[in-house]
Short mmCIF file of N, CA and C in Angstrom, two decimals:
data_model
loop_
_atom_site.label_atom_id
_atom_site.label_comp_id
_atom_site.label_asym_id
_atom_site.label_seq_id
_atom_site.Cartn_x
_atom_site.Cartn_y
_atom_site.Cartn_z
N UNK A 23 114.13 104.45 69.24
CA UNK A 23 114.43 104.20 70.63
C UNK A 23 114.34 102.70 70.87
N UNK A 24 115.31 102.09 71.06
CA UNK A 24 115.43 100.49 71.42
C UNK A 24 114.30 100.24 72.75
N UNK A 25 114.08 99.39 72.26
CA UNK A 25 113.05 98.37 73.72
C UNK A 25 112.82 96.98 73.07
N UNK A 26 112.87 96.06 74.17
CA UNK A 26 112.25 95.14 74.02
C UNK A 26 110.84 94.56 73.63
N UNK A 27 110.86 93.21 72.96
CA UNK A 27 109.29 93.20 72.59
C UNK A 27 109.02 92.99 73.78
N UNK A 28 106.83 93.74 73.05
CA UNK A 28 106.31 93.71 74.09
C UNK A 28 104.71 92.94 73.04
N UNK A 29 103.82 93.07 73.95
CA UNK A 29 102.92 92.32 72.82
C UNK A 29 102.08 93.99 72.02
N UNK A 30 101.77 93.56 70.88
CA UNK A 30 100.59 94.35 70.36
C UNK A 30 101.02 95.84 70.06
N UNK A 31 101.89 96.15 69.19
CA UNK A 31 102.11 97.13 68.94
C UNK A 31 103.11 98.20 69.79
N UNK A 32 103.67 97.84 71.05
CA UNK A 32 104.34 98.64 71.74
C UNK A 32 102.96 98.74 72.93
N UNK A 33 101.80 97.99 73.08
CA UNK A 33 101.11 98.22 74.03
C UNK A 33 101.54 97.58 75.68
N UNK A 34 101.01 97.82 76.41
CA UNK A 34 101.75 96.84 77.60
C UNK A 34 100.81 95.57 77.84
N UNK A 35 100.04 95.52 76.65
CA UNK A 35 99.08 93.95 76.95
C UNK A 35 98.07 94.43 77.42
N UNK A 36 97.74 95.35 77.98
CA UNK A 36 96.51 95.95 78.88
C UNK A 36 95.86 96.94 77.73
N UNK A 37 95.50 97.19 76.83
CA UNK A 37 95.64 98.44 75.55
C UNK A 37 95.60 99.53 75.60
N UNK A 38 96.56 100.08 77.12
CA UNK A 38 97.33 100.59 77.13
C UNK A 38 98.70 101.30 76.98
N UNK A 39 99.62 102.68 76.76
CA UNK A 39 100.79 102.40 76.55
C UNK A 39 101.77 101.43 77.64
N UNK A 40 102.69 101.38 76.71
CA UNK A 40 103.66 100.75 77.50
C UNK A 40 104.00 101.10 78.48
N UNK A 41 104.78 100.36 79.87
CA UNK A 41 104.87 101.49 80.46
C UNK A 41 106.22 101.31 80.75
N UNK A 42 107.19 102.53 80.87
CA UNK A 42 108.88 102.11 80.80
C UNK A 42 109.49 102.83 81.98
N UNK A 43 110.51 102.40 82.42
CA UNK A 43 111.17 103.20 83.24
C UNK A 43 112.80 103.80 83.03
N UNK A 44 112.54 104.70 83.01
CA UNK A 44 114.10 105.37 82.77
C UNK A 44 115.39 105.43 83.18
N UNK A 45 116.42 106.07 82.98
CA UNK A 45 117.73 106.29 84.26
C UNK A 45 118.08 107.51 83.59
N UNK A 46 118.16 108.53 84.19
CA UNK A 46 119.16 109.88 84.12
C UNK A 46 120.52 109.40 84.82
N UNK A 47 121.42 108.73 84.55
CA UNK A 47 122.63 108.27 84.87
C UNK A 47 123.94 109.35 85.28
N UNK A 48 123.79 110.14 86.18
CA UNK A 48 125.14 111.01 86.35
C UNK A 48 126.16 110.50 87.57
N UNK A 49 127.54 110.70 86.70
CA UNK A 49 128.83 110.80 87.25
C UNK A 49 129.10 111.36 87.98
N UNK A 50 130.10 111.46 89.20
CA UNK A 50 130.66 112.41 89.79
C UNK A 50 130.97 113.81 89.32
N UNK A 51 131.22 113.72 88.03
CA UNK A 51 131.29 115.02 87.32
C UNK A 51 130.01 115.71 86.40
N UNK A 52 129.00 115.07 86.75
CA UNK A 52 128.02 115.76 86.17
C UNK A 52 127.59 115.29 85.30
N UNK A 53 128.10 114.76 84.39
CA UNK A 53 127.98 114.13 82.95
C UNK A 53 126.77 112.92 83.05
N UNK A 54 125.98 112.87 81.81
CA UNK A 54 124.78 112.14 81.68
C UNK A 54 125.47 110.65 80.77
N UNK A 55 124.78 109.40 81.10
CA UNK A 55 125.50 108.45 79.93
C UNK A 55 123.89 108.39 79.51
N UNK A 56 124.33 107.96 78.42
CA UNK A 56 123.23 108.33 76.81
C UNK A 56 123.82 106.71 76.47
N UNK A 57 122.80 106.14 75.91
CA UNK A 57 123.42 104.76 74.78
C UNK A 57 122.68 105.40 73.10
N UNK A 58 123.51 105.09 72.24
CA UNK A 58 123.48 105.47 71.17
C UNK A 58 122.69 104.29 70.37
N UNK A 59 121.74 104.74 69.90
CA UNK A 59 120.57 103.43 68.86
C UNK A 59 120.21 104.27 67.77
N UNK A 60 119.83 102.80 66.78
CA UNK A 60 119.61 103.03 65.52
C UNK A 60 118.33 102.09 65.18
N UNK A 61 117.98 102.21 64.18
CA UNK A 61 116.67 101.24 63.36
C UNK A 61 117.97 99.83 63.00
N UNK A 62 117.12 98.93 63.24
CA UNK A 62 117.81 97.48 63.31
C UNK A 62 118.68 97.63 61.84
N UNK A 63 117.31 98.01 61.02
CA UNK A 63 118.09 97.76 59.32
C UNK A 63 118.89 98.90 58.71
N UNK A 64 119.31 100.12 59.48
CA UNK A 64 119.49 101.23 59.23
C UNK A 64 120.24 101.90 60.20
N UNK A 65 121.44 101.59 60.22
CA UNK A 65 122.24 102.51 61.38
C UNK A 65 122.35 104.09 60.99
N UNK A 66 122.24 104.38 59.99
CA UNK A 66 121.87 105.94 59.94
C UNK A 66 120.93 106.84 60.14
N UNK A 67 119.79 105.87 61.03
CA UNK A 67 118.66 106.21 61.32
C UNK A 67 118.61 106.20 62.62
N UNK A 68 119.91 107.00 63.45
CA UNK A 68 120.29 107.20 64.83
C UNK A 68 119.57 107.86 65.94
N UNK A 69 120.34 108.12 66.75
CA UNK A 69 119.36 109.15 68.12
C UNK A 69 120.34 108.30 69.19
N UNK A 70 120.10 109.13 70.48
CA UNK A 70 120.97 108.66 71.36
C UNK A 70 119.59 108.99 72.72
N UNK A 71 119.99 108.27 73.92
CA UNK A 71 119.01 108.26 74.86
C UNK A 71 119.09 107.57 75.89
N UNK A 72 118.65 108.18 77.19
CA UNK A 72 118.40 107.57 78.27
C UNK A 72 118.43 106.05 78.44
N UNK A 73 119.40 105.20 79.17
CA UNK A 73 119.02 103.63 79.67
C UNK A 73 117.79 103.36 79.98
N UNK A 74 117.03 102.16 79.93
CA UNK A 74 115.70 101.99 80.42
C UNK A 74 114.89 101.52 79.70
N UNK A 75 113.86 100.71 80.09
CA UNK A 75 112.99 100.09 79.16
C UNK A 75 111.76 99.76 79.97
N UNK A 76 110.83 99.01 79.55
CA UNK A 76 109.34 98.16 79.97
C UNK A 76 109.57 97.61 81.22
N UNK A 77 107.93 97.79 81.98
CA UNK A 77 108.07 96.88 83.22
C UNK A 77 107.72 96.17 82.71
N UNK A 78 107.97 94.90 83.45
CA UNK A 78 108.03 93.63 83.11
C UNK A 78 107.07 92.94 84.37
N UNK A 79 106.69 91.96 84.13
CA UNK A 79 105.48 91.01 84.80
C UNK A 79 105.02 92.10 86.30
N UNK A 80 105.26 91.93 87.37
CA UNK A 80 105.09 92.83 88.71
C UNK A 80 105.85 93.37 89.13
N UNK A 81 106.83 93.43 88.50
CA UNK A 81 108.21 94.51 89.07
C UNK A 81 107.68 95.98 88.86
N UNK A 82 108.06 96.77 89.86
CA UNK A 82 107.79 98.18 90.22
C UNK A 82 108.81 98.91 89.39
N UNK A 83 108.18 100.28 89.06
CA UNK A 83 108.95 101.21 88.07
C UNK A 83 110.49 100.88 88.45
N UNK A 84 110.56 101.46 89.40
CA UNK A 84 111.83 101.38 90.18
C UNK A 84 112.68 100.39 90.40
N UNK A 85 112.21 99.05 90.34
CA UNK A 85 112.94 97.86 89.81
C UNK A 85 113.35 97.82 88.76
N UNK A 86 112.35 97.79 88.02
CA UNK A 86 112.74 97.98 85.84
C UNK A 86 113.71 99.11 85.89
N UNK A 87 113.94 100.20 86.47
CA UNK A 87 114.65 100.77 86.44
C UNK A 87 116.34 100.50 86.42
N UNK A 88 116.15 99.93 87.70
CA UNK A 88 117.74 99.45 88.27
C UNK A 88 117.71 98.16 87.39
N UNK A 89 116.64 97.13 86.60
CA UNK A 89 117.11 95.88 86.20
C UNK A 89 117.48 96.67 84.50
N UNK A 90 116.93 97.55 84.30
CA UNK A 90 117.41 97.78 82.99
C UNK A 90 118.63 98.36 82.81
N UNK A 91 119.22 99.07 84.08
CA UNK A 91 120.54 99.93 83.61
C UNK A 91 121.70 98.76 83.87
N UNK A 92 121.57 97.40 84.48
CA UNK A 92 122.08 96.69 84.86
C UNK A 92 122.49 96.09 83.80
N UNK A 93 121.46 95.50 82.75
CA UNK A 93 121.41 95.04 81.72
C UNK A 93 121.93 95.45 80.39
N UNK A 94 121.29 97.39 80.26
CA UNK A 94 122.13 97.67 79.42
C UNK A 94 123.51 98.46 79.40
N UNK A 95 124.26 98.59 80.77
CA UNK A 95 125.22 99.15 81.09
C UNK A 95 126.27 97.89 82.02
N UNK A 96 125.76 97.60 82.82
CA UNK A 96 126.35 96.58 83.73
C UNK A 96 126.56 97.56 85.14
N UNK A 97 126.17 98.58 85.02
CA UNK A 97 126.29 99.13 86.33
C UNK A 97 125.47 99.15 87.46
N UNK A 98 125.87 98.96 88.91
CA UNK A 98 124.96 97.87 89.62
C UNK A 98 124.82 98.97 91.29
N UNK A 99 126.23 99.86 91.00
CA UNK A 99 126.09 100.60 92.18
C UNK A 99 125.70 101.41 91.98
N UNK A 100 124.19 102.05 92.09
CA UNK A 100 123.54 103.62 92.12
C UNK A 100 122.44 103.96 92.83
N UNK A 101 122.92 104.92 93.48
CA UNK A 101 121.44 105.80 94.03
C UNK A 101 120.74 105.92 93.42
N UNK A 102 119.27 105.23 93.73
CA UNK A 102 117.98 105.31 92.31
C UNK A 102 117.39 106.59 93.12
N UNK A 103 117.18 107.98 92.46
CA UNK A 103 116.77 108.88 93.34
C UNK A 103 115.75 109.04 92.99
N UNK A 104 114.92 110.05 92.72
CA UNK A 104 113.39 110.18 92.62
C UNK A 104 112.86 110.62 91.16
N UNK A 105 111.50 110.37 90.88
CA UNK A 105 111.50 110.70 89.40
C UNK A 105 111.08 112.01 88.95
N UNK A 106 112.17 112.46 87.93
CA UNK A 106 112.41 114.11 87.60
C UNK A 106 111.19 114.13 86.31
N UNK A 107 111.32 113.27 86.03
CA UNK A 107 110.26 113.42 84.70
C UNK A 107 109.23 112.33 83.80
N UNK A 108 108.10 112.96 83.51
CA UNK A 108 107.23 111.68 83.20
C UNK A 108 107.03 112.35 81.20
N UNK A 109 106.93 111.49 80.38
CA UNK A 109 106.44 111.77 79.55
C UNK A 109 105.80 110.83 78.59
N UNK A 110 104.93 111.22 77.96
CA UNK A 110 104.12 110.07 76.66
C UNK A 110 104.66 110.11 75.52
N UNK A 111 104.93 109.05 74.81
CA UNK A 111 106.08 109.38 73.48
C UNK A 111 104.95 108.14 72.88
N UNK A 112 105.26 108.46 71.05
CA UNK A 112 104.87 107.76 70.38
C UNK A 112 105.93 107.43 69.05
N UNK A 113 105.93 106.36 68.36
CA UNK A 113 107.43 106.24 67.44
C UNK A 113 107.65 105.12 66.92
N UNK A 114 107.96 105.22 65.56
CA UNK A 114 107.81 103.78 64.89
C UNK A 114 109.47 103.91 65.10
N UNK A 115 109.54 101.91 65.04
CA UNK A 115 111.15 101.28 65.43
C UNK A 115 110.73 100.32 65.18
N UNK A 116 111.72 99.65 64.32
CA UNK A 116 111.64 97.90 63.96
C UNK A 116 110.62 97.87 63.22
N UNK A 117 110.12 98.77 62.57
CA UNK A 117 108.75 98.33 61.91
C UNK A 117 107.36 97.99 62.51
N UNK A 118 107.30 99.06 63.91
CA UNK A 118 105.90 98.67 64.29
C UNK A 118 106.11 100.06 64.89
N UNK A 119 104.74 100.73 65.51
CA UNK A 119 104.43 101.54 66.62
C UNK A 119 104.84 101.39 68.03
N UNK A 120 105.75 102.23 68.86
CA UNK A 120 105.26 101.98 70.00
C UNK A 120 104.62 103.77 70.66
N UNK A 121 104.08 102.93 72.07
CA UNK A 121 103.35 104.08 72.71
C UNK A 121 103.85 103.85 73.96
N UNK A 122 104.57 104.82 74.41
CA UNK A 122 105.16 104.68 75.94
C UNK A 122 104.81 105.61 77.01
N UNK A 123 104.68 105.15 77.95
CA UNK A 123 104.10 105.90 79.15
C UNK A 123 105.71 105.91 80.43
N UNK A 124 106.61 107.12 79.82
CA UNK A 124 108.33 106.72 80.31
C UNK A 124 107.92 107.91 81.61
N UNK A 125 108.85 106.93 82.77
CA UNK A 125 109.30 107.84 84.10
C UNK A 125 110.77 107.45 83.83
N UNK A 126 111.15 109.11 84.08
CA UNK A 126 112.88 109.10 84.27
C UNK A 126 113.20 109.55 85.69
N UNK A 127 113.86 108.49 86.11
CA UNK A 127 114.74 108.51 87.43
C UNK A 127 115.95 108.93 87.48
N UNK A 128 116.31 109.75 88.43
CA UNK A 128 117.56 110.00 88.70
C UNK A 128 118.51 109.23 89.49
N UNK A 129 119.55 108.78 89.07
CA UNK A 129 120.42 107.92 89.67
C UNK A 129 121.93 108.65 89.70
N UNK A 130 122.96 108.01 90.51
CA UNK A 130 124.07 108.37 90.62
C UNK A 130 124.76 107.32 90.87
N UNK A 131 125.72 107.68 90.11
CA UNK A 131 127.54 106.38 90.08
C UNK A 131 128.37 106.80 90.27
N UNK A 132 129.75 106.35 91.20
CA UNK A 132 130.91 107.17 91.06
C UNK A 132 131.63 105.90 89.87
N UNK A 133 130.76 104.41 89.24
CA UNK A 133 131.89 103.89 88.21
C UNK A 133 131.47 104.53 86.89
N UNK A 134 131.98 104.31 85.93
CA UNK A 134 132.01 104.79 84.41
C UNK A 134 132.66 104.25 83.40
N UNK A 135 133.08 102.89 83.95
CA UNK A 135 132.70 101.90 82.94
C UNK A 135 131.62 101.51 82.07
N UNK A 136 131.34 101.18 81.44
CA UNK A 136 130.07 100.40 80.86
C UNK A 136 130.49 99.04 79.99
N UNK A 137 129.34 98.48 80.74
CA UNK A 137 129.53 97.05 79.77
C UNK A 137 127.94 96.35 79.84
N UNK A 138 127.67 96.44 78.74
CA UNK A 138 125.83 95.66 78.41
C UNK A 138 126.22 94.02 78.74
N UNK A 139 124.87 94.01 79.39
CA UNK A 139 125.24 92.22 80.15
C UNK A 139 124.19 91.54 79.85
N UNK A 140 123.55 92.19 79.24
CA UNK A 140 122.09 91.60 79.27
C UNK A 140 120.71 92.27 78.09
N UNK A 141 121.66 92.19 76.87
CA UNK A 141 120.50 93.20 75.84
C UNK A 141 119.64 91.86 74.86
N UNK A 142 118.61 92.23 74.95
CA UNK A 142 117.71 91.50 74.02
C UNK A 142 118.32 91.54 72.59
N UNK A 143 117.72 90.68 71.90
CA UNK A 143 118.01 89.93 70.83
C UNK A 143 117.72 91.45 69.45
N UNK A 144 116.63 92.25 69.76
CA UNK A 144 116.60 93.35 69.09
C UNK A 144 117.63 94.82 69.61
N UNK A 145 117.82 94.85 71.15
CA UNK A 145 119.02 95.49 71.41
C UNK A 145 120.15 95.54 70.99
N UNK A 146 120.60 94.06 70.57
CA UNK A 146 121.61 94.09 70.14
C UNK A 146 122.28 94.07 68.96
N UNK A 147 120.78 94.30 67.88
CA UNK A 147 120.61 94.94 66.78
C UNK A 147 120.51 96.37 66.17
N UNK A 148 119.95 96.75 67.57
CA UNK A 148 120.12 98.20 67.91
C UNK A 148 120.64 99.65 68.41
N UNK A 149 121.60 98.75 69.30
CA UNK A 149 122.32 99.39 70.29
C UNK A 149 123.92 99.88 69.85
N UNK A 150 124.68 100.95 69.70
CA UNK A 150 125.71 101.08 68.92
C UNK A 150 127.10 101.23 69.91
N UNK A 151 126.08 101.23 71.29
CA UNK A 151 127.47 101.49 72.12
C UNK A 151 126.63 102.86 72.98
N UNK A 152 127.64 103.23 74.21
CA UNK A 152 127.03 104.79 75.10
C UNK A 152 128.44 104.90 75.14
N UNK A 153 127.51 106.59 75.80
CA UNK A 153 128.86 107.74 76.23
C UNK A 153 128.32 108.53 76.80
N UNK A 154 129.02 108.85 77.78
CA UNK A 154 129.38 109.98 79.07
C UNK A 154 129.16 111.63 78.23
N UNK A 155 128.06 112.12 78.60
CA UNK A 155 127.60 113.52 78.04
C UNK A 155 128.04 114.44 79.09
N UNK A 156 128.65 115.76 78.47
CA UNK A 156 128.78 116.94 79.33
C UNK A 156 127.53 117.47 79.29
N UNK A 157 126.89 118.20 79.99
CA UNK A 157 125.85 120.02 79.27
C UNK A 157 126.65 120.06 78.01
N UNK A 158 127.70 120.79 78.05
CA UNK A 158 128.26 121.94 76.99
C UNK A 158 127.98 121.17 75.60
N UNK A 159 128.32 119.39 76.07
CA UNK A 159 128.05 118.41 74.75
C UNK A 159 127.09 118.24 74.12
N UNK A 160 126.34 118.30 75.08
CA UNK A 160 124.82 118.51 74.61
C UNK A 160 124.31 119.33 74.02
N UNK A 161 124.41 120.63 74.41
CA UNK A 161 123.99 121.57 74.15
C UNK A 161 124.46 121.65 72.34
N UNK A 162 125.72 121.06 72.18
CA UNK A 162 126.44 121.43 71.14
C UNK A 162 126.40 120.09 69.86
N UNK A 163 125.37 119.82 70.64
CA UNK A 163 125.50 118.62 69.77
C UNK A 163 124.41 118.35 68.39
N UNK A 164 124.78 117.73 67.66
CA UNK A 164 123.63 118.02 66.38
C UNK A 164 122.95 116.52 65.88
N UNK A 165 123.70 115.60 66.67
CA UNK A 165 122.75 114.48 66.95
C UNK A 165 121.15 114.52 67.62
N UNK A 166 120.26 113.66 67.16
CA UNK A 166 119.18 113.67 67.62
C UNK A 166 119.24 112.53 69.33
N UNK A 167 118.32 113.90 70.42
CA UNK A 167 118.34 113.38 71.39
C UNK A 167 117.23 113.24 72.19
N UNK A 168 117.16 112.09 72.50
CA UNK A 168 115.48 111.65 73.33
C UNK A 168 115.71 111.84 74.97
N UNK A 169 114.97 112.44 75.90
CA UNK A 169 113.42 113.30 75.38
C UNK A 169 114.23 114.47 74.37
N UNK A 170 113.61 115.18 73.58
CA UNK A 170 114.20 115.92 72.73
C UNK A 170 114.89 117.72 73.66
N UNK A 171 114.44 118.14 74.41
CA UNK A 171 114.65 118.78 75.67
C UNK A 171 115.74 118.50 76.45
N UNK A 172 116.50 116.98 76.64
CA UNK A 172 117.62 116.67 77.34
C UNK A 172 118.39 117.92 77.64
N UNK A 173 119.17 118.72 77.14
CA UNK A 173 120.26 119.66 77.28
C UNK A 173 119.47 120.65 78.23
N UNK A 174 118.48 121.45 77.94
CA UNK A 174 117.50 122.09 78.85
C UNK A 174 117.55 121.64 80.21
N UNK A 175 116.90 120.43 80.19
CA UNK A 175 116.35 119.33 81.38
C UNK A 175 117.55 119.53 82.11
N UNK A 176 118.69 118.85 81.65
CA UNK A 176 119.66 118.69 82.54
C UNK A 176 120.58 120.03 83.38
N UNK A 177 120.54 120.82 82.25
CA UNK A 177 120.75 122.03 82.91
C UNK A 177 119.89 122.51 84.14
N UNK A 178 119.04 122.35 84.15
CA UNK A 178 117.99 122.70 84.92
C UNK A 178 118.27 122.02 86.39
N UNK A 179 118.04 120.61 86.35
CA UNK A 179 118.52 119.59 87.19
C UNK A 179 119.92 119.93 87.90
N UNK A 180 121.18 120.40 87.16
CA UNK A 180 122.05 120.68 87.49
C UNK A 180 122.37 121.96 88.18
N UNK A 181 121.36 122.77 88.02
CA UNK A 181 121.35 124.58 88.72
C UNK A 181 120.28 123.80 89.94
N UNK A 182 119.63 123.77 89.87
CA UNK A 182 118.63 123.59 90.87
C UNK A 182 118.16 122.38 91.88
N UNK A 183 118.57 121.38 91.21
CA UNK A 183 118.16 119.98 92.21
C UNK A 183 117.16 119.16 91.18
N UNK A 184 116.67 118.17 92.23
CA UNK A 184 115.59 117.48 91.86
C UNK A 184 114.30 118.35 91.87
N UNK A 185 113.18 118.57 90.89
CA UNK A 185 112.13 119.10 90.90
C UNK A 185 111.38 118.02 92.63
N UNK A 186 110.57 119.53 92.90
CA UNK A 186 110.03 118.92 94.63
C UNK A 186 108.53 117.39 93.85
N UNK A 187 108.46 117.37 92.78
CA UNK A 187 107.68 116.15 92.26
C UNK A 187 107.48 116.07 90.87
N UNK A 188 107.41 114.95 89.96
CA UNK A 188 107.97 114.45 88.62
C UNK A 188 107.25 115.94 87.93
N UNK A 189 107.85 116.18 87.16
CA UNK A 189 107.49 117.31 85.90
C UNK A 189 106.87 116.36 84.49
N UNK A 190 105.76 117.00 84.33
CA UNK A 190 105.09 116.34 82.68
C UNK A 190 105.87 117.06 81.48
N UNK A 191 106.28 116.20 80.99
CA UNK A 191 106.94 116.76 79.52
C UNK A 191 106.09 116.75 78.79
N UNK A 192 106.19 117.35 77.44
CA UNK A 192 105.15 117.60 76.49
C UNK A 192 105.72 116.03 75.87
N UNK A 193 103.97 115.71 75.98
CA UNK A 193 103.74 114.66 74.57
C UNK A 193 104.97 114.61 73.27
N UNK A 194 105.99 113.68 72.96
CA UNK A 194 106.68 113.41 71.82
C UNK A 194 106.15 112.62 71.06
N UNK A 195 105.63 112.76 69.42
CA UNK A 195 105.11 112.29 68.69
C UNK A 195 105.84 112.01 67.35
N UNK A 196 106.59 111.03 67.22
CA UNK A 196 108.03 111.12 66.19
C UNK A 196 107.21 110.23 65.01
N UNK A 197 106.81 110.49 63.86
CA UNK A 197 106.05 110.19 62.75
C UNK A 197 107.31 109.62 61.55
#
């Protein structure tokens, strides 16, 4: 999972996890955008996943939010809606540990362009490009996908709404 450095292992400086903020990115038609990443030295060492990364100095979840999808998409018009899901992930990338403490927000776009405007120096070692997900794609898909639940999740989201307050995902521990 691409992110920017941070100090000390993926900690947020506090020796604590990191702490990141997400985007559930849907289209007018439903569809989720996913950016596709790999291990810097190893593009066959793929997975695809949610926009979003680390807060940064005093910016609020919800800022990092909108500054990260900005950055790694270029998309600038969206409803940042409320957060559907919190989870703790752990995962070596680049050759170190990280430990993340991720909220995923729900947002909405009617554009679907994408263009990265702003990826760090390891992003852009990492990053292979995104794409516009159906359900059915998901569901059908045999790529590895972070949170690993996505196809579930979104279905869910899509029958029912926003959960009435964030849902805990189970702990992801990728060894």
């Amino acid at each position: 999972m691409p992110a920017e450095p941070v100090p000390a292992a993926g900690e947020s400086g506090t020796g604590g996890p990191r702490r990141v903020a997400r985007v559930v990115l849907l289209d007018p038609r439903d569809r989720i955008l996913l950016l596709h990443g790999h291990e810097p030295d190893d593009p066959t060492d793929d997975w695809w996943f949610t926009p979003g990364g680390g807060v940064e100095g005093d910016e609020t979840r919800e800022q990092a939010a909108l500054r990260e999808l900005v950055e790694e998409t270029g998309i600038t018009e969206v409803e940042l809606g409320p957060v559907l899901w919190r989870r703790r992930c752990s995962f070596p990338f680049a050759g170190r540990r990280w430990d993340q403490d991720e909220w995923y927000y729900l947002a909405r776009t009617t554009r679907t362009a994408i263009a990265a405007t702003a990826l760090t120096e390891l992003e852009r070692r990492s990053v292979a490009g995104a794409r516009w997900w159906t359900y059915p794609e998901l569901v059908r898909a045999h790529e590895t996908v972070y949170p690993t639940r996505l196809a579930e999740l979104l279905r869910t989201l899509l029958d029912e709404g926003p959960p009435a307050g964030p849902v805990t995902l189970d702990t992801e521990i990728v060894r």
